[in-house]
XYZ file of C-alpha atoms in Angstrom:
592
model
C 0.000 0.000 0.000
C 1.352 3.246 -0.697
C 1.457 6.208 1.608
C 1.330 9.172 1.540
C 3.928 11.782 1.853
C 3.819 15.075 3.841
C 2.632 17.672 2.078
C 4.581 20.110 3.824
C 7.325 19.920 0.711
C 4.737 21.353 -1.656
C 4.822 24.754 -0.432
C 5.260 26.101 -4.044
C 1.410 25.038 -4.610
C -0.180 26.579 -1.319
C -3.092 28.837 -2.186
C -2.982 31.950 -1.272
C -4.869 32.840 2.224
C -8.545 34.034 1.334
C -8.501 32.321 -2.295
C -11.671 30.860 -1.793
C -14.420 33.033 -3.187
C -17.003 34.784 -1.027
C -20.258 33.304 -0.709
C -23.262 34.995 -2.809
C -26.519 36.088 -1.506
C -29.815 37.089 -3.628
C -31.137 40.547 -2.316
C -35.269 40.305 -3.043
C -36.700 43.974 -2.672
C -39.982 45.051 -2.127
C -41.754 48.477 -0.826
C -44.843 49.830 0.821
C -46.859 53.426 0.704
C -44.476 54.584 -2.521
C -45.431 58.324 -3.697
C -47.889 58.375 -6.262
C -47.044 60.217 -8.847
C -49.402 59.594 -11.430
C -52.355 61.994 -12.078
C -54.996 59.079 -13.113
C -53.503 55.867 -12.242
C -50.844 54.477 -9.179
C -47.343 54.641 -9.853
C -45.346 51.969 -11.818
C -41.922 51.411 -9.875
C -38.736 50.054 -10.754
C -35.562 49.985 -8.116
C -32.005 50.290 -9.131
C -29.298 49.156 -7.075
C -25.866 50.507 -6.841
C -22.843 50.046 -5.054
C -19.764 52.048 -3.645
C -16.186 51.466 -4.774
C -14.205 51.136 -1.732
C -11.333 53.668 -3.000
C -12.881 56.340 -4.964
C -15.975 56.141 -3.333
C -18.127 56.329 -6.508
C -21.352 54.953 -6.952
C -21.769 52.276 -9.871
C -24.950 51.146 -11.222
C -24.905 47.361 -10.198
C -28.414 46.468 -11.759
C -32.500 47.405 -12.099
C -35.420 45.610 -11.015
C -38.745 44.669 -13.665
C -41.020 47.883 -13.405
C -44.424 46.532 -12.039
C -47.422 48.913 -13.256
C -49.965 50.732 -11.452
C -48.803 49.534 -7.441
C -47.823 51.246 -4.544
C -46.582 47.970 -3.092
C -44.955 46.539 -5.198
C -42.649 43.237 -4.878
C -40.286 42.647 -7.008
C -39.038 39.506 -8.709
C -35.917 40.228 -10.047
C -32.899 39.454 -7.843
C -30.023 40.939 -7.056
C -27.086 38.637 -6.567
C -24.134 39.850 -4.809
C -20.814 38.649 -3.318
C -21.017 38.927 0.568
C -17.410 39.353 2.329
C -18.257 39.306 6.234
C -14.882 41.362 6.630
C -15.848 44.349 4.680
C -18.129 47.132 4.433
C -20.070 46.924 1.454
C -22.217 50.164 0.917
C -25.771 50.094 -1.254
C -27.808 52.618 -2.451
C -31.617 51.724 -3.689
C -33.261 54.533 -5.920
C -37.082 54.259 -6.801
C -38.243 55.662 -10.114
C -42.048 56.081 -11.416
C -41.612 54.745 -14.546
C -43.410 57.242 -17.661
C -41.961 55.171 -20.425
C -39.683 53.256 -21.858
C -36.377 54.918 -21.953
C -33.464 54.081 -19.977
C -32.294 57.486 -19.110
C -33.452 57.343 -15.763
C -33.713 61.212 -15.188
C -36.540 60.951 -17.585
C -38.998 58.786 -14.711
C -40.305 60.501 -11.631
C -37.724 60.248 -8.143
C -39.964 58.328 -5.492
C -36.430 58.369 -3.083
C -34.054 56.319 -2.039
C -32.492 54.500 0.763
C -28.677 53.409 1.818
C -27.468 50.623 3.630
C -24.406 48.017 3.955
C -25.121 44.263 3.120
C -23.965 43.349 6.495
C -26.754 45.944 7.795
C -29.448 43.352 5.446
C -27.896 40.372 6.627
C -27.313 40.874 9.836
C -31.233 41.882 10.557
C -33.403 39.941 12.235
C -34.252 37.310 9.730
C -32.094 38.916 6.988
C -34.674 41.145 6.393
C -34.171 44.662 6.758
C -36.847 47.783 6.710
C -36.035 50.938 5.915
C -37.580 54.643 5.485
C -37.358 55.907 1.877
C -36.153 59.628 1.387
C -35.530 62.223 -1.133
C -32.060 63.504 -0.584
C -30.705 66.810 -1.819
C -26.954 65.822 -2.554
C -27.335 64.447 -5.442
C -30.109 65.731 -7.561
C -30.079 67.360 -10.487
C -30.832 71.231 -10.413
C -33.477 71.683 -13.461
C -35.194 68.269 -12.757
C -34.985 67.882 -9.172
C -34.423 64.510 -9.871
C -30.923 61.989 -8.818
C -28.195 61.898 -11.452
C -26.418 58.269 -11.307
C -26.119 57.837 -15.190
C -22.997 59.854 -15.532
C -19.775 58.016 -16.810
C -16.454 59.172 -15.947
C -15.006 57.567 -18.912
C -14.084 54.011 -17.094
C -17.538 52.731 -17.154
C -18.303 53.478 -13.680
C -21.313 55.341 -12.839
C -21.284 58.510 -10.912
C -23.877 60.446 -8.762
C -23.679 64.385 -9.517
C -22.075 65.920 -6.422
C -24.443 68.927 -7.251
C -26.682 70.141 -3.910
C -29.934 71.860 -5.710
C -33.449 72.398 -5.056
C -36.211 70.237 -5.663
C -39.024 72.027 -7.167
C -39.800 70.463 -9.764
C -39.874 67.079 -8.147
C -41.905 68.809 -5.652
C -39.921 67.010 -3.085
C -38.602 67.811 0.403
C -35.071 67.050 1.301
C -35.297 64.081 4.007
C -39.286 63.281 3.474
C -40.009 60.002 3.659
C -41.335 58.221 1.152
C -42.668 54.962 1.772
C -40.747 51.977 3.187
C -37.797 49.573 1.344
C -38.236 46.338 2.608
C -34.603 44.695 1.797
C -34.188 40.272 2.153
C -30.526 38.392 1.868
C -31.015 34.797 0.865
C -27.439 32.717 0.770
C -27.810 30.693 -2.807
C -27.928 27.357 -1.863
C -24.758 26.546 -4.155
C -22.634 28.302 -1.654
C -23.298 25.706 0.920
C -22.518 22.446 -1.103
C -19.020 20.731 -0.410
C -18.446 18.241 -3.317
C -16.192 15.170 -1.875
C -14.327 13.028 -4.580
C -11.201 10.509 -5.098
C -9.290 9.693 -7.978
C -6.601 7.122 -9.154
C -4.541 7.091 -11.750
C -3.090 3.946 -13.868
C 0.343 3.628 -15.562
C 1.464 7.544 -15.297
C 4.946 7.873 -16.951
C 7.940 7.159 -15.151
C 9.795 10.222 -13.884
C 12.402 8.918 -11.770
C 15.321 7.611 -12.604
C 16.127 5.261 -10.335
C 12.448 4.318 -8.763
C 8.944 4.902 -10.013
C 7.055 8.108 -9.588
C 5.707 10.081 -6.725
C 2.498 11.560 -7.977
C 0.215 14.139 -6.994
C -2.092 16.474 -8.480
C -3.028 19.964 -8.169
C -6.801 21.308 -8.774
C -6.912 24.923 -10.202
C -10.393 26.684 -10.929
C -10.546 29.423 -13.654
C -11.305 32.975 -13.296
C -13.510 35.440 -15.486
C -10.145 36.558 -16.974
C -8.950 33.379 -17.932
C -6.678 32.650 -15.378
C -6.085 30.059 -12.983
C -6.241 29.886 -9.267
C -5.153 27.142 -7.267
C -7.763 25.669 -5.349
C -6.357 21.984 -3.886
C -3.733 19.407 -3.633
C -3.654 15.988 -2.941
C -1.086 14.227 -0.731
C 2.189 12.369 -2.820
C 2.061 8.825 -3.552
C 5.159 7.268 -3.046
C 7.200 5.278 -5.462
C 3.978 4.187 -7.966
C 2.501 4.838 -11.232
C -0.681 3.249 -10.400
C -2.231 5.714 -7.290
C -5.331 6.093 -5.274
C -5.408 9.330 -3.618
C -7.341 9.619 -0.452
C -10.785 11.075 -0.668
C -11.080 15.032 -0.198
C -13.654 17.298 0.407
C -13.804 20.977 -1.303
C -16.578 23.467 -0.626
C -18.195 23.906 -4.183
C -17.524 27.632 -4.552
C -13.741 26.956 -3.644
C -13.884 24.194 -6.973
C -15.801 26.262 -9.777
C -17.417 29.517 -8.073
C -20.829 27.623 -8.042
C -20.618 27.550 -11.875
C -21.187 23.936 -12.975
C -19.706 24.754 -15.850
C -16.475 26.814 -15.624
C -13.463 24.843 -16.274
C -11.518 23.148 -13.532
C -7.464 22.389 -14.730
C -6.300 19.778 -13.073
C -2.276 18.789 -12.895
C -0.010 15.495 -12.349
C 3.374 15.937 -10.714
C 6.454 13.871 -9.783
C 7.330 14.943 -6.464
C 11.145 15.544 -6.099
C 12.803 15.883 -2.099
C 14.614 19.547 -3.787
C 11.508 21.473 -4.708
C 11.939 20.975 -8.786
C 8.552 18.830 -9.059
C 8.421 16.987 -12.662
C 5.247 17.903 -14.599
C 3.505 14.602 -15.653
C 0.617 15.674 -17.404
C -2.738 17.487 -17.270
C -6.594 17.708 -18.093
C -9.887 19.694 -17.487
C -13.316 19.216 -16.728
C -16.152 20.979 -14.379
C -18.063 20.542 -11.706
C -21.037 19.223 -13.843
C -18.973 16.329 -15.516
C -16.972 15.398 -12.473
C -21.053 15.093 -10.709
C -21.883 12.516 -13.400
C -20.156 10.015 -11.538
C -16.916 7.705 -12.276
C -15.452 8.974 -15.390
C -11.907 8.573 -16.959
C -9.115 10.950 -18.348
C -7.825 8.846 -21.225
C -4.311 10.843 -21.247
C -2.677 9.667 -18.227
C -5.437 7.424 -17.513
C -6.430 9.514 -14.502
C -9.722 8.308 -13.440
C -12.665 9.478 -11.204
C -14.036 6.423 -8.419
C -16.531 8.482 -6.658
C -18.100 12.267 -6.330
C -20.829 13.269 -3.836
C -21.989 16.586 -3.164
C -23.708 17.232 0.494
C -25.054 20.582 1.916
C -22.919 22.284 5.100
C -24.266 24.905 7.468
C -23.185 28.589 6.604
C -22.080 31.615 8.667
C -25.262 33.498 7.296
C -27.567 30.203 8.216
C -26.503 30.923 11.779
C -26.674 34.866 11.804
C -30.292 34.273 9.799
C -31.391 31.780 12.605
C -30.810 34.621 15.183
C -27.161 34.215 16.447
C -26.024 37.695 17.627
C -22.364 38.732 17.743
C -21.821 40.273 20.839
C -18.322 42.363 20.542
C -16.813 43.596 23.202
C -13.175 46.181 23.066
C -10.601 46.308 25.597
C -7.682 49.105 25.510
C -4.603 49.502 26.390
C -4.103 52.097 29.176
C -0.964 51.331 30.588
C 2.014 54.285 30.569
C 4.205 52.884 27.583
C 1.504 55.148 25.404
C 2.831 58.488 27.073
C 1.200 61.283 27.886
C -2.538 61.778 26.536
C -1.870 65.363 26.504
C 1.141 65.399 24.313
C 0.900 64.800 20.727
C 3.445 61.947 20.986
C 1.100 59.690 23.063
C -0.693 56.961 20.986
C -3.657 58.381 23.109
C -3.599 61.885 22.371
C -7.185 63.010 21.361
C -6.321 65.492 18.225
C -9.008 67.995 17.401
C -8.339 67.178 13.586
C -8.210 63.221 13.662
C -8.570 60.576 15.104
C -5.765 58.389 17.112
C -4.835 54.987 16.293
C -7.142 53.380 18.847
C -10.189 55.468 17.794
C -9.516 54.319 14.026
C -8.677 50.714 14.993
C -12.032 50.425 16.955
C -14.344 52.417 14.241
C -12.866 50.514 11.697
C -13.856 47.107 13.326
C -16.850 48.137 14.967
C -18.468 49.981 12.199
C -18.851 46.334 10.570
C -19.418 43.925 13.507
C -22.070 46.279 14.903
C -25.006 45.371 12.122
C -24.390 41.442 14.122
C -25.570 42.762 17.101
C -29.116 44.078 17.397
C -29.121 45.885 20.642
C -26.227 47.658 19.567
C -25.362 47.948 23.095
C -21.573 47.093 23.771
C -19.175 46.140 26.651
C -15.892 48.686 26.816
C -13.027 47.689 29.045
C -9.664 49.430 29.836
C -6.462 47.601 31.622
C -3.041 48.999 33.201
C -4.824 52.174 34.953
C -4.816 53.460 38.009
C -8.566 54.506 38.946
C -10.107 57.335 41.271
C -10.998 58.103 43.655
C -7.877 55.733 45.702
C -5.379 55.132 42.691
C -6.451 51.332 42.385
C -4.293 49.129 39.751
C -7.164 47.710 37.153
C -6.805 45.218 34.197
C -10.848 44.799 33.714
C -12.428 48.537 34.151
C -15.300 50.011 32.085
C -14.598 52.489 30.150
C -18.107 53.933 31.067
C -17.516 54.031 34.841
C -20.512 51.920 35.783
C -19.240 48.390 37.240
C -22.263 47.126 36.729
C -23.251 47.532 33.127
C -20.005 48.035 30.892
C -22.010 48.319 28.227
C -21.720 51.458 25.540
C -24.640 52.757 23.211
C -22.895 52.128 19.503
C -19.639 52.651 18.230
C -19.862 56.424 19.035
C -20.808 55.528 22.779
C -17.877 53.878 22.912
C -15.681 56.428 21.610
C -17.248 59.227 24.337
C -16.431 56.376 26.951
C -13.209 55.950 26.071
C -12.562 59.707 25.758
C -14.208 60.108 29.042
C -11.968 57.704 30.594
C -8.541 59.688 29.100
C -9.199 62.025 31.359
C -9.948 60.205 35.013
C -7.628 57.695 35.046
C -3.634 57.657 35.512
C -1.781 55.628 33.008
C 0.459 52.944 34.565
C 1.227 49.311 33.912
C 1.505 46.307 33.605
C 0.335 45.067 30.418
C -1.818 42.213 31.242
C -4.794 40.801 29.030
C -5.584 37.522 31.062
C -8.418 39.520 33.028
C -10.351 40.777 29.786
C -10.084 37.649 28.042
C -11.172 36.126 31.289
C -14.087 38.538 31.168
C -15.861 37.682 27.961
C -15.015 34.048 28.502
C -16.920 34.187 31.188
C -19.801 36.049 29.597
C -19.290 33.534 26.522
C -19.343 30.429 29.370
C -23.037 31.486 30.030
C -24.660 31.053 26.607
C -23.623 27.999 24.880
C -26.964 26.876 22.643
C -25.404 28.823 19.465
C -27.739 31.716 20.161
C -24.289 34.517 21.290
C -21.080 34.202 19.514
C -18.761 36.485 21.748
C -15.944 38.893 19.738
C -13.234 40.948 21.560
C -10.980 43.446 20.558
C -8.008 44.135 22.833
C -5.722 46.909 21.239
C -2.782 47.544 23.086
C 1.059 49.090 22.479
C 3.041 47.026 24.535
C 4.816 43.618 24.927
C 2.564 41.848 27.395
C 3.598 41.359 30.882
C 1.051 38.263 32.001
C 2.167 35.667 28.777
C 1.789 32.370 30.498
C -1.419 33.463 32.353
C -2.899 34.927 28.820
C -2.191 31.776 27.179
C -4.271 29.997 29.790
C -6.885 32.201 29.255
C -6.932 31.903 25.760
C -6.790 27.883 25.797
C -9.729 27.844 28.165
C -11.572 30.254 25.874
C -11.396 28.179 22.482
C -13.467 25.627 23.669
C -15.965 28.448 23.971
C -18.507 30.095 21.917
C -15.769 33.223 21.195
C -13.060 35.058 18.868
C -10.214 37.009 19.974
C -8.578 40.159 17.619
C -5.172 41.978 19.184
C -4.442 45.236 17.002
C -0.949 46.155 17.892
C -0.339 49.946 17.361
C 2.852 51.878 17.989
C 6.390 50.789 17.168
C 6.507 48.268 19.883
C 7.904 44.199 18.671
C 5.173 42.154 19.002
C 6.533 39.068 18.948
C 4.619 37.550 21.645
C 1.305 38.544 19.560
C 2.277 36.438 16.547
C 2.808 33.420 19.356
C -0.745 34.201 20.681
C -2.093 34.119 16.904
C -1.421 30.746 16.969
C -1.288 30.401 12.815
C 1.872 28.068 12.800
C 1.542 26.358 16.032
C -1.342 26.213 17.961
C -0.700 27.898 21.422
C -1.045 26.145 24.294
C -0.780 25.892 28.111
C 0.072 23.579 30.886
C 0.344 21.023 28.343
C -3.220 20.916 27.133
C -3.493 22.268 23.448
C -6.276 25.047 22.227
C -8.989 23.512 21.029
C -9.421 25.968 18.024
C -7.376 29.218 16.829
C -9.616 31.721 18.046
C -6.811 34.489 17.830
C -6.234 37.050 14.759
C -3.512 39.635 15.483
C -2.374 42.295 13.014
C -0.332 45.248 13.437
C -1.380 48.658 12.885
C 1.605 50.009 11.641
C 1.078 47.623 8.500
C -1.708 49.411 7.563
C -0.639 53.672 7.909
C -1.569 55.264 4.848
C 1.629 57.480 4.213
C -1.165 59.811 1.817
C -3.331 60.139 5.117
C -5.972 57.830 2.697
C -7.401 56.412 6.370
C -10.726 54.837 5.016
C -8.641 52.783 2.584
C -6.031 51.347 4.873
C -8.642 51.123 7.777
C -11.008 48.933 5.386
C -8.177 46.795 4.649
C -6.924 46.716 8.534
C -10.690 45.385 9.245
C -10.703 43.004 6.179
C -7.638 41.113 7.915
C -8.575 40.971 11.250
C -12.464 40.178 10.562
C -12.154 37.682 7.724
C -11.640 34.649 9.602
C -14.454 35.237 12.052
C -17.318 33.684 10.299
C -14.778 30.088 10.165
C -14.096 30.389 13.642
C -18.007 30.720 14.113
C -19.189 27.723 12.586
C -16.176 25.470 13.522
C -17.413 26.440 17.215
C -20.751 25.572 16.201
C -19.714 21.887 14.332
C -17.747 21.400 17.117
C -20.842 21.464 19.470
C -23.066 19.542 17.208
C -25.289 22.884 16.932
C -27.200 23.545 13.676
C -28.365 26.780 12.990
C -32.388 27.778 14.173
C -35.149 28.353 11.628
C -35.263 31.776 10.525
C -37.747 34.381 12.135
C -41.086 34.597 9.993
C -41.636 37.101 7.499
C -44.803 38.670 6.933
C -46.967 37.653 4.001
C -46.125 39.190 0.430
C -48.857 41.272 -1.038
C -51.393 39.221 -3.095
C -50.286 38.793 -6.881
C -49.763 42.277 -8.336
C -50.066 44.046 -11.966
C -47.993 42.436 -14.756
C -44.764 43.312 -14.795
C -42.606 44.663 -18.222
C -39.220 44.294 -18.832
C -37.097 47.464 -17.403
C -35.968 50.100 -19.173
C -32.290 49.451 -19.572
C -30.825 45.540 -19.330
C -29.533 45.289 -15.737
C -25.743 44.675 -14.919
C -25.525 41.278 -13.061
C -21.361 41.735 -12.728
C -20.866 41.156 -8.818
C -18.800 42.826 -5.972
């Protein structure tokens, strides 16, 4: 029997960390009370969608609804499919137009108003299902028409709004009236939750080695809309055959082919060599919809298929549909190593022009992991201060001042707290996190039915002074519904961090290994825009430390044999409506 070889040698093939795509969701839309704006019959809507590019902050036209004639109420049937990236603030923008014929200039239809949100806002709703108040807003309308102006190119085929601020007379709107209610639903496609599990084998592959037979392996690589090719899985090497069965795999279906049963998927046969310099056997392609036909064979190399199943796995979003809330929780850094608050050298000094690196570490995580969280009500600790009124040492303090209830109103409530707290307490030492992490475990320890999933965010300067207790801390807390994130800012070596991440060895204590890697730590330092660009590098500083939340999640949850609840129930839909028409310009289905 042959067996297999450590795949540790095949570094040159590792994927790159977040190569798996994001999962897609289907926004439905529907409204209620719209403006009527027609003299002798109701008004016939139609809803475009648009998004934000993250750098240049531009609105594009992402894609338009059916119009649906003479409703108020309408409910539309035309999707909206979008990638979904937990990690990252994705901003949306829903305009309503009357619809008075059928060209696609959309400043020739009636304004009914518009609404904004982020898809984490939609998804993280009770239910997925988010309402929202529909306004007319006077920032981007156009002055003679009164009316929004998002079909203007700048020349790369992105669509702009007009920056113009005019009046609205002739839509005879008010800035900020509302107009009727968006109703907004996130479905996960149910592609995204397959994981396809296969084996092959392979008969008389040509001899590479000189003195011995072959040590073959292959490498899976799914194509991308531009052609190219991303490495998606490895096998393990057979040793010293040309007739091998690799062991069975398992590949979540949007890691194989993006959920397109038909996209191409390259697969490659190697001679492993001890040096690196791998010999290329041979290669062939097929797709997810040939390869779920059952056994098959690759006449080439005589690389053949024994068995392919395809099973359904829980999601992140089936969880944070069925109700699980995020509870985050932040813990700073207070101790002396930041200097003086009132000096512009401190980390902690409170500039009337910007914000510090703690204030834009927390906003930039917060602003995203608040839409989990539907109380939006969160716990703010400090550590390494001395308190009033008798100059008490504290590692576990609210920020707020109220022992009892730690808890903050929103990311701004937080930000007063912490303010607040910069100038009543005395900074001083040591740098300990044991007693926050301690804190939320404990919190964390008291809901265990899949219902909380607890987040913290220390962010601290310093080298930590309580290592072997932290560790502890942190080994007790993996077994526990809970996710840890240490943002390192200043020019301090964090050396002990990277240990606590626990990416190349699992950290442990007293002998007894975590049960999971619950830690993400990044520096902030990484991440200073030299241009002063802040919402860039502070959406990519949240992208890092966020992204592998939603795996930590549901490994917690597999772990504990919990599967996620049944959704809340929506109201009914609105009885069948008037025919609908096809829209006046051909949506744009490209995604995020």
């Amino acid at each position: 029997m042959e067996q297999p070889e450590d795949m540790a040698s095949l570094s040159e093939f590792d994927s790159l960390a977040g190569s798996i795509p994001a999962t897609k969701v289907e926004i439905t839309v529907s409204c209620r009370n719209l403006l009527d704006k027609d003299m002798f019959s109701k008004s016939d809507p139609l809803c475009v969608m648009y998004t934000q590019g993250m750098e240049n902050k531009q609105w594009r036209e992402f894609g338009r609804t059916e119009v649906i004639d003479n409703t108020l109420n309408p409910d539309f049937v035309r999707k909206f499919i979008v990638d979904y990236f937990f990690e990252e603030k994705q901003n949306l923008r829903f305009d309503l137009y009357d619809v008075d014929s059928k060209s696609p200039d959309l400043s020739k239809h009636d304004f009914l108003g518009q609404a904004f949100c982020t898809l984490g806002e939609i998804v993280g709703s009770p239910g997925s299902r988010l309402e929202k108040s529909l306004t007319i807003g006077a920032f981007s309308l156009n002055s003679r028409t009164g009316k929004p102006m998002p079909a203007v190119s700048n020349g790369s085929g992105l669509w702009m709004e007009s920056l113009r601020t005019t009046g609205l007379e002739a839509s005879g709107g008010v800035p900020g009236k509302k107009c009727g209610t968006i109703i907004l639903s996130a479905e996960e496609l149910s592609n995204c939750r397959d994981v396809a599990t296969m084996q092959f084998c392979a008969n008389k592959l040509d001899k590479k080695d000189f003195f011995g037979k072959s040590d073959p392996f292959l490498v899976f690589y799914r194509s991308n809309e531009d052609g190219t090719f991303t490495i998606c899985h490895k096998t393990e090497v057979m040793k010293n055959t040309l007739n091998p069965v690799w062991q069975t795999f398992s590949i979540p279906v949007r890691a194989l082919c993006n959920g397109d049963y038909d996209r191409t998927i390259k697969v490659e046969v190697y001679d492993w060599d001890r040096d690196g310099s791998h010999d290329f056997i041979g290669e062939f392609t097929t797709s997810y919809r040939e390869l779920a036909r059952g056994q098959s064979q690759f006449n080439i190399y005589e690389v053949t298929l024994l068995s392919f199943a395809v099973e359904s796995e829980c999601t992140f979003l089936d969880y944070i549909k069925g109700g699980t809330q995020i509870n985050f929780t932040v813990a700073i850094d207070f101790t002396a190593s930041n200097g003086n608050p009132s000096q512009s050298t401190s980390l902690h000094y409170m500039s009337p022009y910007q914000l510090n690196a703690y204030a834009l570490a927390l906003t930039a995580v917060g602003e995203i992991i608040q839409h989990y969280d539907s109380d939006k009500m969160f716990p703010a600790l400090g550590f390494g201060a001395k308190l009033p009124p008798d100059g008490r040492v504290s590692h576990e303090f609210p920020l707020n001042g109220n022992q009892e209830n730690p808890s903050c109103c929103g990311i701004d409530g937080i930000l007063e707290a912490y303010h607040h707290s910069l100038r009543t307490v005395q900074l001083y030492g040591p740098t300990n996190f044991a007693p926050v992490v301690t804190h939320v475990a404990r919190n964390a320890a008291a809901v265990q039915d899949g219902s909380q999933y607890s987040v913290l965010l220390i962010i601290t300067d310093g080298v930590i002074s309580d290592m072997a207790q932290t560790k502890e801390a942190i080994v007790n807390a993996a077994k526990l519904p809970m996710s840890i994130i240490i943002i390192g800012v200043g020019q301090a070596e964090f050396d002990a961090m990277v240990e606590l991440d626990g990416d190349d060895v699992r950290i442990s204590s007293r002998g007894k290994l975590a049960e999971r890697d619950i830690v993400q730590f990044v520096p902030f330092r990484d991440y200073v825009d030299r241009t002063g660009n802040h919402v860039l590098s502070m959406a990519r500083l949240a992208r890092d430390v966020l992204a592998e939340i939603p795996d930590q999640l549901v490994s917690y949850m597999k772990a504990q044999g919990i599967r996620p609840r049944a959704p809340p129930t929506a109201p009914a839909r609105s009885p069948p409506q008037s025919p609908t028409r096809t829209p006046p310009a051909s949506p744009l289905h490209t995604h995020i």
